[in-house]
mmCIF file with all atom_site columns, C-alpha atoms in Angstrom:
data_model
loop_
_atom_site.group_PDB
_atom_site.id
_atom_site.type_symbol
_atom_site.label_atom_id
_atom_site.label_alt_id
_atom_site.label_comp_id
_atom_site.label_asym_id
_atom_site.label_entity_id
_atom_site.label_seq_id
_atom_site.pdbx_PDB_ins_code
_atom_site.Cartn_x
_atom_site.Cartn_y
_atom_site.Cartn_z
_atom_site.occupancy
_atom_site.B_iso_or_equiv
_atom_site.pdbx_formal_charge
_atom_site.auth_seq_id
_atom_site.auth_comp_id
_atom_site.auth_asym_id
_atom_site.auth_atom_id
_atom_site.pdbx_PDB_model_num
ATOM 1   C CA . MET A 1 1   ? 117.036 88.460  83.104  1.00 33.00 ? 25  MET A CA 1
ATOM 2   C CA . LYS A 1 2   ? 115.000 85.257  81.856  1.00 41.00 ? 26  LYS A CA 1
ATOM 3   C CA . SER A 1 3   ? 113.727 85.629  78.890  1.00 44.00 ? 27  SER A CA 1
ATOM 4   C CA . PRO A 1 4   ? 111.611 83.618  76.236  1.00 44.00 ? 28  PRO A CA 1
ATOM 5   C CA . GLN A 1 5   ? 115.228 83.684  74.486  1.00 48.00 ? 29  GLN A CA 1
ATOM 6   C CA . THR A 1 6   ? 117.621 83.796  77.229  1.00 44.00 ? 30  THR A CA 1
ATOM 7   C CA . THR A 1 7   ? 116.007 80.309  78.667  1.00 49.00 ? 31  THR A CA 1
ATOM 8   C CA . GLN A 1 8   ? 116.462 78.539  75.014  1.00 51.00 ? 32  GLN A CA 1
ATOM 9   C CA . ARG A 1 9   ? 119.798 80.006  73.776  1.00 51.00 ? 33  ARG A CA 1
ATOM 10  C CA . SER A 1 10  ? 121.069 78.459  78.008  1.00 52.00 ? 34  SER A CA 1
ATOM 11  C CA . GLU A 1 11  ? 118.832 75.192  76.858  1.00 54.00 ? 35  GLU A CA 1
ATOM 12  C CA . THR A 1 12  ? 121.033 75.266  73.860  1.00 55.00 ? 36  THR A CA 1
ATOM 13  C CA . SER A 1 13  ? 124.048 75.246  76.016  1.00 58.00 ? 37  SER A CA 1
ATOM 14  C CA . GLY A 1 14  ? 123.279 72.939  78.017  1.00 65.00 ? 38  GLY A CA 1
ATOM 15  C CA . GLY A 1 15  ? 123.114 75.026  81.027  1.00 71.00 ? 39  GLY A CA 1
ATOM 16  C CA . GLU A 1 16  ? 121.681 78.370  82.575  1.00 83.00 ? 40  GLU A CA 1
ATOM 17  C CA . ALA A 1 17  ? 121.894 81.665  81.564  1.00 84.00 ? 41  ALA A CA 1
ATOM 18  C CA . ASP A 1 18  ? 125.049 83.630  82.225  1.00 86.00 ? 42  ASP A CA 1
ATOM 19  C CA . HIS A 1 19  ? 127.022 87.127  81.216  1.00 82.00 ? 43  HIS A CA 1
ATOM 20  C CA . LEU A 1 20  ? 127.036 85.778  77.541  1.00 84.00 ? 44  LEU A CA 1
ATOM 21  C CA . ASP A 1 21  ? 123.349 85.248  77.319  1.00 87.00 ? 45  ASP A CA 1
ATOM 22  C CA . PHE A 1 22  ? 122.625 89.276  79.453  1.00 84.00 ? 46  PHE A CA 1
ATOM 23  C CA . LEU A 1 23  ? 124.619 90.266  76.899  1.00 80.00 ? 47  LEU A CA 1
ATOM 24  C CA . SER A 1 24  ? 123.125 88.836  73.690  1.00 83.00 ? 48  SER A CA 1
ATOM 25  C CA . GLN A 1 25  ? 119.741 89.905  74.890  1.00 87.00 ? 49  GLN A CA 1
ATOM 26  C CA . SER A 1 26  ? 120.432 94.018  76.609  1.00 85.00 ? 50  SER A CA 1
ATOM 27  C CA . ALA A 1 27  ? 123.199 95.039  73.970  1.00 82.00 ? 51  ALA A CA 1
ATOM 28  C CA . GLY A 1 28  ? 124.176 95.438  70.831  1.00 84.00 ? 52  GLY A CA 1
ATOM 29  C CA . PRO A 1 29  ? 126.985 95.935  68.332  1.00 83.00 ? 53  PRO A CA 1
ATOM 30  C CA . ALA A 1 30  ? 128.097 99.245  69.103  1.00 89.00 ? 54  ALA A CA 1
ATOM 31  C CA . GLU A 1 31  ? 127.500 98.368  73.214  1.00 87.00 ? 55  GLU A CA 1
ATOM 32  C CA . TRP A 1 32  ? 129.993 95.583  72.762  1.00 86.00 ? 56  TRP A CA 1
ATOM 33  C CA . ILE A 1 33  ? 132.024 97.808  71.496  1.00 86.00 ? 57  ILE A CA 1
ATOM 34  C CA . ALA A 1 34  ? 132.066 100.504 73.514  1.00 88.00 ? 58  ALA A CA 1
ATOM 35  C CA . LEU A 1 35  ? 132.407 97.880  76.716  1.00 86.00 ? 59  LEU A CA 1
ATOM 36  C CA . SER A 1 36  ? 135.705 96.470  74.772  1.00 85.00 ? 60  SER A CA 1
ATOM 37  C CA . ARG A 1 37  ? 137.261 99.854  74.453  1.00 87.00 ? 61  ARG A CA 1
ATOM 38  C CA . VAL A 1 38  ? 135.959 100.201 78.439  1.00 89.00 ? 62  VAL A CA 1
ATOM 39  C CA . PHE A 1 39  ? 138.104 96.813  79.468  1.00 91.00 ? 63  PHE A CA 1
ATOM 40  C CA . LEU A 1 40  ? 140.812 97.665  76.542  1.00 94.00 ? 64  LEU A CA 1
ATOM 41  C CA . PRO A 1 41  ? 141.383 101.170 75.592  1.00 94.00 ? 65  PRO A CA 1
ATOM 42  C CA . ARG A 1 42  ? 144.183 102.560 74.096  1.00 96.00 ? 66  ARG A CA 1
ATOM 43  C CA . PHE A 1 43  ? 147.039 104.446 75.475  1.00 98.00 ? 67  PHE A CA 1
ATOM 44  C CA . VAL A 1 44  ? 149.225 106.992 74.259  1.00 97.00 ? 68  VAL A CA 1
ATOM 45  C CA . GLU A 1 45  ? 152.910 108.042 75.017  1.00 97.00 ? 69  GLU A CA 1
ATOM 46  C CA . VAL A 1 46  ? 153.647 112.351 74.855  1.00 97.00 ? 70  VAL A CA 1
ATOM 47  C CA . ARG A 1 47  ? 156.627 113.085 76.349  1.00 96.00 ? 71  ARG A CA 1
ATOM 48  C CA . GLY A 1 48  ? 157.868 110.868 77.772  1.00 95.00 ? 72  GLY A CA 1
ATOM 49  C CA . CYS A 1 49  ? 153.870 109.868 79.631  1.00 97.00 ? 73  CYS A CA 1
ATOM 50  C CA . VAL A 1 50  ? 151.568 106.911 78.208  1.00 98.00 ? 74  VAL A CA 1
ATOM 51  C CA . LEU A 1 51  ? 148.475 108.331 79.128  1.00 98.00 ? 75  LEU A CA 1
ATOM 52  C CA . TRP A 1 52  ? 144.742 107.026 78.314  1.00 97.00 ? 76  TRP A CA 1
ATOM 53  C CA . ASP A 1 53  ? 143.697 108.538 75.524  1.00 96.00 ? 77  ASP A CA 1
ATOM 54  C CA . ARG A 1 54  ? 140.704 109.016 76.869  1.00 94.00 ? 78  ARG A CA 1
ATOM 55  C CA . SER A 1 55  ? 142.039 111.449 78.698  1.00 94.00 ? 79  SER A CA 1
ATOM 56  C CA . TYR A 1 56  ? 144.492 113.315 76.441  1.00 97.00 ? 80  TYR A CA 1
ATOM 57  C CA . ASP A 1 57  ? 143.929 116.019 74.785  1.00 97.00 ? 81  ASP A CA 1
ATOM 58  C CA . PRO A 1 58  ? 146.758 118.465 73.801  1.00 97.00 ? 82  PRO A CA 1
ATOM 59  C CA . GLY A 1 59  ? 146.253 121.720 75.112  1.00 97.00 ? 83  GLY A CA 1
ATOM 60  C CA . ASN A 1 60  ? 145.322 120.568 78.395  1.00 97.00 ? 84  ASN A CA 1
ATOM 61  C CA . PHE A 1 61  ? 147.685 118.406 78.491  1.00 98.00 ? 85  PHE A CA 1
ATOM 62  C CA . GLN A 1 62  ? 150.213 121.363 78.159  1.00 98.00 ? 86  GLN A CA 1
ATOM 63  C CA . LEU A 1 63  ? 148.569 122.970 81.330  1.00 98.00 ? 87  LEU A CA 1
ATOM 64  C CA . TRP A 1 64  ? 148.690 119.636 84.120  1.00 98.00 ? 88  TRP A CA 1
ATOM 65  C CA . TYR A 1 65  ? 152.760 119.348 82.336  1.00 98.00 ? 89  TYR A CA 1
ATOM 66  C CA . ASP A 1 66  ? 153.551 123.489 82.951  1.00 98.00 ? 90  ASP A CA 1
ATOM 67  C CA . GLU A 1 67  ? 151.617 123.002 86.081  1.00 98.00 ? 91  GLU A CA 1
ATOM 68  C CA . LEU A 1 68  ? 153.589 119.732 87.568  1.00 98.00 ? 92  LEU A CA 1
ATOM 69  C CA . LYS A 1 69  ? 157.086 120.118 85.737  1.00 98.00 ? 93  LYS A CA 1
ATOM 70  C CA . GLY A 1 70  ? 156.977 117.528 83.707  1.00 97.00 ? 94  GLY A CA 1
ATOM 71  C CA . ASP A 1 71  ? 156.607 115.174 86.219  1.00 96.00 ? 95  ASP A CA 1
ATOM 72  C CA . VAL A 1 72  ? 155.967 112.285 84.455  1.00 96.00 ? 96  VAL A CA 1
ATOM 73  C CA . ALA A 1 73  ? 154.916 109.998 87.552  1.00 95.00 ? 97  ALA A CA 1
ATOM 74  C CA . SER A 1 74  ? 152.300 112.848 88.763  1.00 97.00 ? 98  SER A CA 1
ATOM 75  C CA . ILE A 1 75  ? 151.017 114.202 85.374  1.00 98.00 ? 99  ILE A CA 1
ATOM 76  C CA . GLU A 1 76  ? 150.210 110.286 85.346  1.00 98.00 ? 100 GLU A CA 1
ATOM 77  C CA . ALA A 1 77  ? 148.702 109.623 88.395  1.00 97.00 ? 101 ALA A CA 1
ATOM 78  C CA . THR A 1 78  ? 146.037 113.347 87.205  1.00 97.00 ? 102 THR A CA 1
ATOM 79  C CA . LEU A 1 79  ? 145.286 112.679 84.000  1.00 98.00 ? 103 LEU A CA 1
ATOM 80  C CA . ASN A 1 80  ? 145.233 109.033 84.158  1.00 98.00 ? 104 ASN A CA 1
ATOM 81  C CA . GLU A 1 81  ? 141.910 108.325 86.542  1.00 97.00 ? 105 GLU A CA 1
ATOM 82  C CA . PHE A 1 82  ? 138.506 106.389 84.800  1.00 96.00 ? 106 PHE A CA 1
ATOM 83  C CA . ARG A 1 83  ? 136.033 107.027 87.651  1.00 96.00 ? 107 ARG A CA 1
ATOM 84  C CA . LEU A 1 84  ? 133.748 104.292 87.425  1.00 94.00 ? 108 LEU A CA 1
ATOM 85  C CA . TRP A 1 85  ? 131.049 105.429 89.509  1.00 91.00 ? 109 TRP A CA 1
ATOM 86  C CA . MET A 1 86  ? 130.669 109.058 87.181  1.00 92.00 ? 110 MET A CA 1
ATOM 87  C CA . TYR A 1 87  ? 129.417 105.149 84.696  1.00 92.00 ? 111 TYR A CA 1
ATOM 88  C CA . VAL A 1 88  ? 127.415 102.888 86.731  1.00 90.00 ? 112 VAL A CA 1
ATOM 89  C CA . ASP A 1 89  ? 125.241 103.742 89.336  1.00 89.00 ? 113 ASP A CA 1
ATOM 90  C CA . PHE A 1 90  ? 125.978 101.310 92.013  1.00 90.00 ? 114 PHE A CA 1
ATOM 91  C CA . ASP A 1 91  ? 123.869 101.799 95.292  1.00 90.00 ? 115 ASP A CA 1
ATOM 92  C CA . ASP A 1 92  ? 125.144 102.501 98.086  1.00 89.00 ? 116 ASP A CA 1
ATOM 93  C CA . ASP A 1 93  ? 125.343 99.518  100.206 1.00 92.00 ? 117 ASP A CA 1
ATOM 94  C CA . PRO A 1 94  ? 128.031 96.986  101.256 1.00 92.00 ? 118 PRO A CA 1
ATOM 95  C CA . ALA A 1 95  ? 127.193 94.277  98.537  1.00 93.00 ? 119 ALA A CA 1
ATOM 96  C CA . SER A 1 96  ? 126.768 97.114  95.768  1.00 91.00 ? 120 SER A CA 1
ATOM 97  C CA . ARG A 1 97  ? 130.368 98.875  96.992  1.00 92.00 ? 121 ARG A CA 1
ATOM 98  C CA . SER A 1 98  ? 131.712 95.441  96.995  1.00 94.00 ? 122 SER A CA 1
ATOM 99  C CA . ASN A 1 99  ? 130.412 94.868  93.770  1.00 94.00 ? 123 ASN A CA 1
ATOM 100 C CA . ALA A 1 100 ? 131.624 98.021  92.133  1.00 94.00 ? 124 ALA A CA 1
ATOM 101 C CA . LEU A 1 101 ? 135.251 97.660  93.841  1.00 96.00 ? 125 LEU A CA 1
ATOM 102 C CA . ASP A 1 102 ? 135.242 94.260  92.311  1.00 96.00 ? 126 ASP A CA 1
ATOM 103 C CA . LEU A 1 103 ? 134.423 95.162  88.833  1.00 96.00 ? 127 LEU A CA 1
ATOM 104 C CA . ALA A 1 104 ? 136.868 98.581  88.880  1.00 97.00 ? 128 ALA A CA 1
ATOM 105 C CA . GLY A 1 105 ? 139.004 95.563  89.929  1.00 97.00 ? 129 GLY A CA 1
ATOM 106 C CA . GLU A 1 106 ? 138.125 93.348  86.319  1.00 97.00 ? 130 GLU A CA 1
ATOM 107 C CA . ILE A 1 107 ? 138.762 96.734  84.571  1.00 97.00 ? 131 ILE A CA 1
ATOM 108 C CA . ALA A 1 108 ? 142.248 96.919  86.509  1.00 98.00 ? 132 ALA A CA 1
ATOM 109 C CA . ARG A 1 109 ? 143.585 94.181  85.569  1.00 98.00 ? 133 ARG A CA 1
ATOM 110 C CA . ALA A 1 110 ? 142.353 93.970  82.163  1.00 97.00 ? 134 ALA A CA 1
ATOM 111 C CA . TRP A 1 111 ? 144.240 97.440  81.537  1.00 98.00 ? 135 TRP A CA 1
ATOM 112 C CA . ARG A 1 112 ? 147.080 95.990  82.859  1.00 98.00 ? 136 ARG A CA 1
ATOM 113 C CA . LEU A 1 113 ? 147.842 93.534  80.237  1.00 97.00 ? 137 LEU A CA 1
ATOM 114 C CA . SER A 1 114 ? 146.948 96.188  77.593  1.00 97.00 ? 138 SER A CA 1
ATOM 115 C CA . LEU A 1 115 ? 149.603 98.863  78.791  1.00 98.00 ? 139 LEU A CA 1
ATOM 116 C CA . GLY A 1 116 ? 152.337 95.269  79.053  1.00 96.00 ? 140 GLY A CA 1
ATOM 117 C CA . ASP A 1 117 ? 151.283 94.983  75.889  1.00 97.00 ? 141 ASP A CA 1
ATOM 118 C CA . ALA A 1 118 ? 151.750 98.632  74.654  1.00 97.00 ? 142 ALA A CA 1
ATOM 119 C CA . PHE A 1 119 ? 154.316 99.564  76.089  1.00 97.00 ? 143 PHE A CA 1
ATOM 120 C CA . PRO A 1 120 ? 156.274 95.735  76.451  1.00 96.00 ? 144 PRO A CA 1
ATOM 121 C CA . ASP A 1 121 ? 159.113 97.503  77.787  1.00 95.00 ? 145 ASP A CA 1
ATOM 122 C CA . ARG A 1 122 ? 157.688 100.028 80.862  1.00 95.00 ? 146 ARG A CA 1
ATOM 123 C CA . ALA A 1 123 ? 156.477 98.244  83.886  1.00 96.00 ? 147 ALA A CA 1
ATOM 124 C CA . PHE A 1 124 ? 153.207 99.740  85.243  1.00 98.00 ? 148 PHE A CA 1
ATOM 125 C CA . ASP A 1 125 ? 151.559 100.520 89.053  1.00 98.00 ? 149 ASP A CA 1
ATOM 126 C CA . VAL A 1 126 ? 147.884 99.974  87.981  1.00 98.00 ? 150 VAL A CA 1
ATOM 127 C CA . ARG A 1 127 ? 145.271 100.734 91.083  1.00 97.00 ? 151 ARG A CA 1
ATOM 128 C CA . ALA A 1 128 ? 141.685 100.275 91.428  1.00 98.00 ? 152 ALA A CA 1
ATOM 129 C CA . THR A 1 129 ? 140.883 101.981 94.667  1.00 97.00 ? 153 THR A CA 1
ATOM 130 C CA . GLU A 1 130 ? 137.271 102.990 96.438  1.00 95.00 ? 154 GLU A CA 1
ATOM 131 C CA . THR A 1 131 ? 137.694 106.157 97.430  1.00 94.00 ? 155 THR A CA 1
ATOM 132 C CA . VAL A 1 132 ? 134.526 108.169 99.069  1.00 92.00 ? 156 VAL A CA 1
ATOM 133 C CA . ASP A 1 133 ? 132.992 109.281 95.870  1.00 92.00 ? 157 ASP A CA 1
ATOM 134 C CA . GLY A 1 134 ? 133.047 105.147 94.570  1.00 93.00 ? 158 GLY A CA 1
ATOM 135 C CA . PRO A 1 135 ? 136.216 103.074 93.016  1.00 96.00 ? 159 PRO A CA 1
ATOM 136 C CA . VAL A 1 136 ? 138.875 104.369 90.802  1.00 97.00 ? 160 VAL A CA 1
ATOM 137 C CA . VAL A 1 137 ? 140.823 103.069 87.938  1.00 98.00 ? 161 VAL A CA 1
ATOM 138 C CA . SER A 1 138 ? 144.023 104.596 86.990  1.00 98.00 ? 162 SER A CA 1
ATOM 139 C CA . PHE A 1 139 ? 147.093 103.645 86.817  1.00 98.00 ? 163 PHE A CA 1
ATOM 140 C CA . THR A 1 140 ? 151.424 105.247 86.365  1.00 98.00 ? 164 THR A CA 1
ATOM 141 C CA . SER A 1 141 ? 154.232 104.322 84.477  1.00 96.00 ? 165 SER A CA 1
ATOM 142 C CA . LEU A 1 142 ? 156.709 102.935 87.739  1.00 94.00 ? 166 LEU A CA 1
ATOM 143 C CA . PRO A 1 143 ? 159.785 104.659 87.847  1.00 84.00 ? 167 PRO A CA 1
ATOM 144 C CA . GLY A 1 144 ? 163.167 103.310 85.794  1.00 77.00 ? 168 GLY A CA 1
ATOM 145 C CA . THR A 1 145 ? 161.258 101.142 83.057  1.00 72.00 ? 169 THR A CA 1
ATOM 146 C CA . GLY A 1 146 ? 161.247 103.559 80.206  1.00 66.00 ? 170 GLY A CA 1
ATOM 147 C CA . GLY A 1 147 ? 160.295 107.127 79.249  1.00 58.00 ? 171 GLY A CA 1
#
């Protein structure tokens, strides 16, 4: 991680290379924007369900709405999952699994804040959970808080 530019930048700022130094050397504007959407996604509300915009497709939503008989909690639980393990390749050792779950926890914390900003009259259960495959970030609306 210590390229000459990173070393020069960290010396200029008076410290060791950190996360911003790393990203400034390895990510361009498109990557920064994409990363921001992971931590601060957009949400849509459809028929009382709050959904991650990436998971919302009108046809698919209708299928699940019919299958789950309009049960908001079940629909949200089904559609609002970010399977981090599908997008980030972590090694299968205890330290890597712990790091993966920590990252999922940070994403969940950011989603909780974003959901609160987007839907101030609702409360949400936002979780980072470990599964057999790897970490998953998910959310559902709490009953009685809107919708």
